[in-house]
mmCIF file of C-alpha atoms in Angstrom:
data_model
loop_
_atom_site.group_PDB
_atom_site.id
_atom_site.type_symbol
_atom_site.label_atom_id
_atom_site.label_comp_id
_atom_site.label_asym_id
_atom_site.label_seq_id
_atom_site.Cartn_x
_atom_site.Cartn_y
_atom_site.Cartn_z
ATOM 1 C CA MET W 27 133.976 203.219 174.852
ATOM 2 C CA THR W 28 135.384 199.739 173.054
ATOM 3 C CA ILE W 29 139.472 198.876 174.116
ATOM 4 C CA ARG W 30 140.261 199.703 170.249
ATOM 5 C CA GLN W 31 138.781 203.447 170.833
ATOM 6 C CA GLN W 32 140.252 204.060 174.265
ATOM 7 C CA SER W 33 143.649 203.044 172.240
ATOM 8 C CA GLU W 34 143.117 205.748 169.663
ATOM 9 C CA ALA W 35 142.281 207.797 171.729
ATOM 10 C CA LEU W 36 145.343 207.445 173.768
ATOM 11 C CA GLU W 37 147.289 207.519 170.393
ATOM 12 C CA HIS W 38 146.230 211.522 170.141
ATOM 13 C CA SER W 39 147.184 212.099 173.455
ATOM 14 C CA LEU W 40 150.850 210.275 173.013
ATOM 15 C CA LEU W 41 151.678 210.288 169.615
ATOM 16 C CA CYS W 42 153.873 213.660 167.806
ATOM 17 C CA ASP W 43 151.280 215.270 165.376
ATOM 18 C CA TRP W 44 152.738 214.307 162.644
ATOM 19 C CA ALA W 45 152.235 210.524 163.217
ATOM 20 C CA THR W 46 149.286 208.642 161.352
ATOM 21 C CA PHE W 47 146.648 207.954 163.599
ATOM 22 C CA SER W 48 145.257 204.522 163.372
ATOM 23 C CA ASP W 49 141.217 206.246 163.243
ATOM 24 C CA ARG W 50 142.100 208.313 160.563
ATOM 25 C CA SER W 51 143.420 205.063 158.467
ATOM 26 C CA LEU W 52 141.944 205.594 154.680
ATOM 27 C CA GLY W 53 140.975 201.977 155.264
ATOM 28 C CA ARG W 54 141.031 198.446 153.684
ATOM 29 C CA GLU W 55 139.808 197.483 149.631
ATOM 30 C CA GLN W 56 137.204 195.084 151.972
ATOM 31 C CA PRO W 57 135.276 196.593 154.511
ATOM 32 C CA ILE W 58 135.112 195.301 157.508
ATOM 33 C CA ALA W 59 133.618 195.807 160.874
ATOM 34 C CA PRO W 60 136.423 197.093 163.549
ATOM 35 C CA CYS W 61 138.482 194.918 165.814
ATOM 36 C CA PRO W 62 136.737 196.132 169.845
ATOM 37 C CA ILE W 63 140.059 195.533 171.130
ATOM 38 C CA ARG W 64 142.819 196.164 168.639
ATOM 39 C CA THR W 65 143.340 199.236 166.611
ATOM 40 C CA CYS W 66 143.434 198.816 162.738
ATOM 41 C CA PHE W 67 147.210 198.690 162.205
ATOM 42 C CA ALA W 68 147.959 196.487 164.932
ATOM 43 C CA ARG W 69 145.358 194.357 163.808
ATOM 44 C CA ASP W 70 147.494 194.545 160.177
ATOM 45 C CA ARG W 71 150.573 193.588 162.209
ATOM 46 C CA ASP W 72 148.437 190.524 163.665
ATOM 47 C CA ARG W 73 147.567 188.985 160.043
ATOM 48 C CA ILE W 74 150.757 189.149 159.093
ATOM 49 C CA ILE W 75 152.616 187.722 162.068
ATOM 50 C CA HIS W 76 149.802 184.732 161.183
ATOM 51 C CA SER W 77 149.938 184.231 157.194
ATOM 52 C CA LYS W 78 152.212 181.600 155.455
ATOM 53 C CA ALA W 79 153.953 183.932 153.744
ATOM 54 C CA PHE W 80 155.522 185.109 156.893
ATOM 55 C CA ARG W 81 156.638 181.847 158.408
ATOM 56 C CA ARG W 82 157.814 180.947 154.740
ATOM 57 C CA LEU W 83 160.893 183.701 155.354
ATOM 58 C CA SER W 84 162.181 181.660 157.686
ATOM 59 C CA ASN W 85 163.532 179.396 154.941
ATOM 60 C CA LYS W 86 164.468 181.685 152.758
ATOM 61 C CA THR W 87 168.514 183.246 152.000
ATOM 62 C CA GLN W 88 169.391 186.614 152.643
ATOM 63 C CA VAL W 89 172.364 186.939 150.978
ATOM 64 C CA PHE W 90 174.155 183.379 151.635
ATOM 65 C CA ILE W 91 172.392 180.533 150.001
ATOM 66 C CA SER W 92 172.872 177.654 152.187
ATOM 67 C CA PRO W 93 175.454 178.701 154.434
ATOM 68 C CA GLU W 94 177.305 176.113 157.047
ATOM 69 C CA GLY W 95 176.221 177.790 160.150
ATOM 70 C CA ASP W 96 173.687 178.190 162.371
ATOM 71 C CA HIS W 97 173.993 182.070 163.124
ATOM 72 C CA TYR W 98 173.499 183.884 159.180
ATOM 73 C CA ARG W 99 170.515 185.702 158.580
ATOM 74 C CA THR W 100 167.317 184.339 156.867
ATOM 75 C CA ARG W 101 165.288 186.684 155.484
ATOM 76 C CA LEU W 102 163.030 186.266 158.806
ATOM 77 C CA THR W 103 165.837 187.263 160.912
ATOM 78 C CA HIS W 104 166.538 190.770 158.837
ATOM 79 C CA THR W 105 162.843 190.989 158.971
ATOM 80 C CA LEU W 106 162.993 190.963 162.647
ATOM 81 C CA GLU W 107 165.860 193.320 162.487
ATOM 82 C CA VAL W 108 164.351 195.552 160.563
ATOM 83 C CA SER W 109 161.131 195.640 162.773
ATOM 84 C CA GLN W 110 163.485 196.549 166.009
ATOM 85 C CA ILE W 111 164.840 199.306 164.579
ATOM 86 C CA ALA W 112 162.075 200.699 163.298
ATOM 87 C CA ARG W 113 160.076 200.736 166.206
ATOM 88 C CA THR W 114 162.936 202.162 168.206
ATOM 89 C CA ILE W 115 163.432 205.110 166.330
ATOM 90 C CA ALA W 116 159.071 205.590 165.962
ATOM 91 C CA ARG W 117 159.049 205.766 169.947
ATOM 92 C CA ALA W 118 161.259 208.324 170.033
ATOM 93 C CA LEU W 119 159.514 210.248 167.771
ATOM 94 C CA ARG W 120 156.435 209.424 168.754
ATOM 95 C CA LEU W 121 155.250 207.640 165.750
ATOM 96 C CA ASN W 122 152.506 204.918 165.521
ATOM 97 C CA GLU W 123 154.632 202.038 166.331
ATOM 98 C CA ASP W 124 151.664 199.521 165.217
ATOM 99 C CA LEU W 125 151.665 200.509 161.861
ATOM 100 C CA VAL W 126 155.928 200.526 162.166
ATOM 101 C CA GLU W 127 156.123 197.048 162.630
ATOM 102 C CA ALA W 128 153.235 195.958 160.450
ATOM 103 C CA ILE W 129 155.160 197.258 157.446
ATOM 104 C CA ALA W 130 158.354 196.294 158.718
ATOM 105 C CA LEU W 131 157.017 192.753 159.271
ATOM 106 C CA GLY W 132 155.417 192.732 155.731
ATOM 107 C CA HIS W 133 158.224 194.420 153.912
ATOM 108 C CA ASP W 134 159.628 191.413 152.383
ATOM 109 C CA LEU W 135 156.881 188.974 152.150
ATOM 110 C CA GLY W 136 157.288 188.774 148.346
ATOM 111 C CA HIS W 137 161.103 188.031 148.154
ATOM 112 C CA THR W 138 161.821 184.899 146.131
ATOM 113 C CA PRO W 139 163.785 181.768 147.213
ATOM 114 C CA LEU W 140 167.713 182.011 146.763
ATOM 115 C CA GLY W 141 167.989 185.895 148.036
ATOM 116 C CA HIS W 142 168.493 188.915 144.958
ATOM 117 C CA ALA W 143 170.050 185.983 143.369
ATOM 118 C CA GLY W 144 166.220 185.292 142.751
ATOM 119 C CA GLU W 145 164.958 188.297 142.128
ATOM 120 C CA ARG W 146 167.663 189.135 139.106
ATOM 121 C CA ALA W 147 166.387 185.336 137.574
ATOM 122 C CA LEU W 148 162.779 186.139 138.107
ATOM 123 C CA ASN W 149 162.732 190.273 136.643
ATOM 124 C CA ALA W 150 165.159 188.644 133.743
ATOM 125 C CA VAL W 151 162.118 185.984 132.368
ATOM 126 C CA CYS W 152 159.039 187.564 133.294
ATOM 127 C CA PRO W 153 157.957 189.745 130.361
ATOM 128 C CA GLU W 154 156.117 192.146 133.113
ATOM 129 C CA GLY W 155 159.164 192.336 135.679
ATOM 130 C CA PHE W 156 159.563 191.793 138.743
ATOM 131 C CA ARG W 157 160.312 193.361 141.466
ATOM 132 C CA HIS W 158 160.220 191.991 145.491
ATOM 133 C CA ASN W 159 158.697 195.293 147.301
ATOM 134 C CA GLU W 160 155.662 195.069 144.026
ATOM 135 C CA GLN W 161 155.489 191.531 144.774
ATOM 136 C CA SER W 162 155.143 191.818 148.636
ATOM 137 C CA VAL W 163 151.922 194.476 148.022
ATOM 138 C CA ARG W 164 150.577 191.745 145.170
ATOM 139 C CA MET W 165 151.422 188.704 148.162
ATOM 140 C CA VAL W 166 149.226 190.189 150.560
ATOM 141 C CA ARG W 167 146.077 191.641 147.780
ATOM 142 C CA ARG W 168 145.965 188.004 145.678
ATOM 143 C CA ILE W 169 147.801 185.478 147.050
ATOM 144 C CA GLU W 170 147.460 185.117 150.367
ATOM 145 C CA PRO W 171 144.758 188.125 150.895
ATOM 146 C CA LEU W 172 144.792 189.699 153.811
ATOM 147 C CA ASN W 173 142.613 192.573 153.359
ATOM 148 C CA LEU W 174 145.550 195.065 154.584
ATOM 149 C CA SER W 175 144.905 198.834 155.543
ATOM 150 C CA HIS W 176 145.820 201.140 152.721
ATOM 151 C CA GLU W 177 149.250 202.549 154.865
ATOM 152 C CA VAL W 178 150.498 199.304 155.369
ATOM 153 C CA ARG W 179 150.290 198.422 151.603
ATOM 154 C CA ASP W 180 151.874 201.785 150.504
ATOM 155 C CA GLY W 181 154.577 201.366 152.951
ATOM 156 C CA ILE W 182 155.474 198.024 152.007
ATOM 157 C CA LEU W 183 155.523 199.223 148.571
ATOM 158 C CA CYS W 184 157.437 202.376 149.098
ATOM 159 C CA HIS W 185 160.164 200.415 151.445
ATOM 160 C CA THR W 186 162.906 200.524 148.513
ATOM 161 C CA GLY W 187 162.580 202.519 145.302
ATOM 162 C CA GLY W 188 161.720 205.543 144.080
ATOM 163 C CA ARG W 189 158.642 205.897 145.847
ATOM 164 C CA HIS W 190 157.933 208.088 148.894
ATOM 165 C CA ALA W 191 155.578 206.404 151.328
ATOM 166 C CA GLN W 192 152.739 208.405 151.971
ATOM 167 C CA THR W 193 153.492 208.045 155.783
ATOM 168 C CA PRO W 194 156.489 209.354 157.842
ATOM 169 C CA GLU W 195 155.801 205.596 159.293
ATOM 170 C CA GLY W 196 156.117 203.858 155.698
ATOM 171 C CA ARG W 197 159.046 206.705 155.193
ATOM 172 C CA LEU W 198 160.655 205.498 158.103
ATOM 173 C CA ILE W 199 161.419 201.577 157.049
ATOM 174 C CA HIS W 200 163.117 202.464 153.720
ATOM 175 C CA PHE W 201 165.815 203.828 156.642
ATOM 176 C CA ALA W 202 165.081 200.989 158.864
ATOM 177 C CA ASP W 203 165.328 198.455 156.222
ATOM 178 C CA ARG W 204 169.361 199.461 154.841
ATOM 179 C CA ILE W 205 170.428 200.612 158.595
ATOM 180 C CA ALA W 206 169.462 196.196 159.286
ATOM 181 C CA TYR W 207 171.031 195.096 156.627
ATOM 182 C CA VAL W 208 174.335 197.081 155.744
ATOM 183 C CA ASN W 209 175.327 195.822 159.267
ATOM 184 C CA HIS W 210 174.179 192.233 159.854
ATOM 185 C CA ASP W 211 175.578 191.871 156.111
ATOM 186 C CA ILE W 212 178.989 192.548 157.391
ATOM 187 C CA ASP W 213 178.236 190.932 160.214
ATOM 188 C CA ASP W 214 177.474 187.867 158.113
ATOM 189 C CA ALA W 215 180.621 188.227 155.725
ATOM 190 C CA ILE W 216 182.826 188.680 158.835
ATOM 191 C CA ARG W 217 181.513 185.213 159.892
ATOM 192 C CA ALA W 218 181.723 183.341 156.606
ATOM 193 C CA GLY W 219 185.531 185.072 156.548
ATOM 194 C CA ILE W 220 184.662 187.137 153.380
ATOM 195 C CA LEU W 221 185.203 190.834 155.539
ATOM 196 C CA ALA W 222 187.361 191.414 158.625
ATOM 197 C CA GLU W 223 186.406 194.364 160.370
ATOM 198 C CA ARG W 224 189.328 196.343 159.699
ATOM 199 C CA ASP W 225 188.374 196.332 155.677
ATOM 200 C CA ILE W 226 185.921 198.941 156.119
ATOM 201 C CA PRO W 227 187.265 202.138 155.049
ATOM 202 C CA GLN W 228 188.850 204.201 157.480
ATOM 203 C CA ASP W 229 186.417 207.449 156.957
ATOM 204 C CA ILE W 230 183.562 205.114 156.817
ATOM 205 C CA GLN W 231 184.329 204.033 160.212
ATOM 206 C CA ASN W 232 185.261 207.448 161.464
ATOM 207 C CA THR W 233 181.605 208.554 160.652
ATOM 208 C CA LEU W 234 179.637 205.325 162.195
ATOM 209 C CA GLY W 235 182.158 203.181 164.181
ATOM 210 C CA ALA W 236 184.049 200.754 163.934
ATOM 211 C CA THR W 237 181.927 197.767 165.226
ATOM 212 C CA HIS W 238 178.591 196.265 164.506
ATOM 213 C CA GLY W 239 176.803 198.040 167.513
ATOM 214 C CA GLN W 240 178.528 201.348 167.072
ATOM 215 C CA ARG W 241 177.195 201.370 163.207
ATOM 216 C CA ILE W 242 173.470 200.851 164.215
ATOM 217 C CA ASP W 243 173.649 202.708 166.980
ATOM 218 C CA THR W 244 174.933 205.800 165.194
ATOM 219 C CA LEU W 245 172.432 205.383 162.079
ATOM 220 C CA VAL W 246 169.628 204.906 164.418
ATOM 221 C CA ARG W 247 170.157 208.129 166.570
ATOM 222 C CA ALA W 248 171.060 209.611 163.318
ATOM 223 C CA VAL W 249 167.387 209.799 161.798
ATOM 224 C CA ILE W 250 165.570 209.832 165.592
ATOM 225 C CA ASP W 251 168.057 213.516 165.523
ATOM 226 C CA TYR W 252 166.682 214.502 162.009
ATOM 227 C CA GLY W 253 162.986 213.758 163.452
ATOM 228 C CA VAL W 254 163.135 215.974 165.954
ATOM 229 C CA LYS W 255 165.041 218.760 164.227
ATOM 230 C CA ASN W 256 162.587 218.757 161.322
ATOM 231 C CA ARG W 257 159.950 216.734 161.649
ATOM 232 C CA GLU W 258 160.624 214.415 159.092
ATOM 233 C CA ILE W 259 162.161 211.293 158.747
ATOM 234 C CA GLY W 260 165.825 211.499 157.170
ATOM 235 C CA MET W 261 168.892 211.735 158.158
ATOM 236 C CA ASP W 262 172.047 214.742 158.083
ATOM 237 C CA ALA W 263 174.186 214.558 154.889
ATOM 238 C CA GLU W 264 177.573 213.378 156.569
ATOM 239 C CA THR W 265 176.043 210.177 158.378
ATOM 240 C CA GLU W 266 173.916 208.873 154.909
ATOM 241 C CA GLN W 267 176.764 209.379 152.611
ATOM 242 C CA ALA W 268 178.575 206.766 154.701
ATOM 243 C CA MET W 269 175.570 204.475 154.960
ATOM 244 C CA LEU W 270 175.513 204.768 151.060
ATOM 245 C CA ALA W 271 179.198 204.011 151.103
ATOM 246 C CA LEU W 272 179.019 201.216 153.475
ATOM 247 C CA ARG W 273 176.558 200.171 150.948
ATOM 248 C CA ARG W 274 178.706 200.668 148.022
ATOM 249 C CA PHE W 275 181.546 198.725 149.758
ATOM 250 C CA LEU W 276 179.110 195.392 150.522
ATOM 251 C CA PHE W 277 178.485 195.280 146.622
ATOM 252 C CA GLU W 278 182.037 195.612 145.665
ATOM 253 C CA ARG W 279 183.490 193.120 148.394
ATOM 254 C CA VAL W 280 180.142 190.879 149.158
ATOM 255 C CA TYR W 281 177.355 191.096 146.908
ATOM 256 C CA ASP W 282 178.990 191.218 143.634
ATOM 257 C CA GLY W 283 181.775 189.176 144.389
ATOM 258 C CA GLN W 284 181.850 186.593 147.193
ATOM 259 C CA SER W 285 178.845 185.026 145.933
ATOM 260 C CA ALA W 286 178.988 185.537 142.487
ATOM 261 C CA ALA W 287 179.302 181.466 141.582
ATOM 262 C CA GLN W 288 175.898 180.499 144.078
ATOM 263 C CA ASP W 289 174.495 183.400 142.497
ATOM 264 C CA ALA W 290 174.917 181.543 139.030
ATOM 265 C CA ARG W 291 173.438 178.394 140.516
ATOM 266 C CA ALA W 292 170.575 179.939 141.585
ATOM 267 C CA GLU W 293 169.860 182.310 138.856
ATOM 268 C CA TRP W 294 169.922 178.617 136.691
ATOM 269 C CA MET W 295 167.580 177.260 139.160
ATOM 270 C CA LEU W 296 164.981 179.709 138.873
ATOM 271 C CA ARG W 297 165.100 180.673 135.031
ATOM 272 C CA THR W 298 164.524 176.180 134.495
ATOM 273 C CA LEU W 299 161.697 176.398 137.050
ATOM 274 C CA TYR W 300 159.980 179.371 135.301
ATOM 275 C CA ASP W 301 160.913 177.260 131.954
ATOM 276 C CA HIS W 302 159.363 174.232 133.339
ATOM 277 C CA TYR W 303 155.843 175.846 134.717
ATOM 278 C CA ILE W 304 155.260 178.337 131.811
ATOM 279 C CA ASN W 305 155.591 175.230 129.534
ATOM 280 C CA HIS W 306 153.310 172.730 132.450
ATOM 281 C CA PHE W 307 151.053 175.644 133.688
ATOM 282 C CA ASP W 308 148.374 173.015 134.122
ATOM 283 C CA THR W 309 150.928 171.732 137.281
ATOM 284 C CA LEU W 310 150.445 174.287 138.899
ATOM 285 C CA PRO W 311 148.618 174.153 142.502
ATOM 286 C CA ALA W 312 145.048 175.277 141.550
ATOM 287 C CA ALA W 313 145.029 178.157 143.568
ATOM 288 C CA TYR W 314 147.430 179.599 141.314
ATOM 289 C CA GLN W 315 145.440 178.391 138.162
ATOM 290 C CA ARG W 316 142.300 180.237 139.170
ATOM 291 C CA LEU W 317 144.281 183.505 139.060
ATOM 292 C CA THR W 318 143.880 183.455 135.242
ATOM 293 C CA GLU W 319 140.317 184.069 136.042
ATOM 294 C CA ASP W 320 141.043 188.337 137.015
ATOM 295 C CA GLY W 321 143.187 188.537 134.190
ATOM 296 C CA ASP W 322 146.705 187.931 135.389
ATOM 297 C CA SER W 323 149.016 186.303 132.365
ATOM 298 C CA ARG W 324 150.532 182.869 133.013
ATOM 299 C CA ALA W 325 154.149 184.969 133.139
ATOM 300 C CA ARG W 326 153.177 186.320 136.111
ATOM 301 C CA ILE W 327 151.405 183.497 138.462
ATOM 302 C CA VAL W 328 154.424 181.415 137.169
ATOM 303 C CA CYS W 329 156.530 184.060 138.992
ATOM 304 C CA ASP W 330 154.401 184.234 142.315
ATOM 305 C CA TYR W 331 154.734 180.565 142.776
ATOM 306 C CA LEU W 332 157.983 180.735 142.044
ATOM 307 C CA ALA W 333 158.515 183.620 144.739
ATOM 308 C CA SER W 334 156.324 181.991 147.025
ATOM 309 C CA MET W 335 159.060 179.184 147.408
ATOM 310 C CA THR W 336 161.483 178.662 150.640
ATOM 311 C CA ASP W 337 164.945 178.197 149.122
ATOM 312 C CA ARG W 338 164.326 174.039 150.628
ATOM 313 C CA TYR W 339 161.270 173.319 148.494
ATOM 314 C CA ALA W 340 162.544 175.324 145.204
ATOM 315 C CA ILE W 341 165.679 172.961 145.366
ATOM 316 C CA ALA W 342 163.400 170.036 145.734
ATOM 317 C CA CYS W 343 161.220 170.772 142.852
ATOM 318 C CA CYS W 344 164.387 171.664 140.670
ATOM 319 C CA LYS W 345 165.428 168.044 142.204
ATOM 320 C CA ASP W 346 162.456 165.930 141.703
ATOM 321 C CA LEU W 347 161.959 167.559 137.830
ATOM 322 C CA PHE W 348 165.119 167.344 136.411
ATOM 323 C CA LEU W 349 167.606 164.816 138.085
ATOM 324 C CA PRO W 350 166.819 161.012 137.927
ATOM 325 C CA ARG W 351 164.831 159.560 140.773
ATOM 326 C CA SER W 352 167.947 157.224 141.941
ATOM 327 C CA TRP W 353 169.795 160.744 141.701
ATOM 328 C CA ASN W 354 167.535 161.787 144.776
ATOM 329 C CA ARG W 355 168.441 159.003 147.308
ATOM 330 C CA THR W 356 171.181 160.116 148.101
#
């Protein structure tokens, strides 16, 4: 037996019977020879980590655009927190940790620069619409083809929105993503002076806890307890309602309030860049122009290019294209 086959056999003895087993994967769009060492999902995890799209996450906004401080989350640190939370739950429920980690690390690869303001801008201007979960799948299929397993692509696609992933590991990422961002966005808002812990409604604190660590612990335990009892991914109604109430609180106090002025600038920047590249399509990198050969529209391809940018590169492009050269030297 190869090392991979030994690992696959070990999965059948260690994982619960409703987990997803590597040797039962539905496979890849382009068949390849199995790795003698890694399972298919471990291989996918490695492909994502070594991708350019993953490295760019380190310079993409999570919530606060260009914050003054080194401790604010980026899209990369958010991704790592989602992965840690998901693996903790997966290990407790004896689900496939390699599959969970691959989906978690890839779930935001298609996110725009400049946070959700960038996503709103592209969704408004692109005739086909723009959703970051769909763009993440497009990233790993068309823009930087990683030839990932079906289960990983499905989990990435279904981590947000109304779709339900086909695997419990994929459905787990939906919860891990929310657990991560409702907590770390509060932490960053407190760091920015927008919130204080005491501002969180008392009924939410009574259910989830009064500190960052207590809230994460409560939510993680809720998913584990639900899985043990029901052999499915979910959360008891009281805890889930408290988490959703905390999410609404964030929209009211942080997402739709304090960052509105910065978001407006970010949306203007992405819309302006979109208009420029639609009218100057031949200035896009050749790799993007070639996507038209498979029938993709110019609007879709311009969105591909803009979504692939980091904050730093998008800002640099805006300066280079729209400011007088002499103004760019300061």
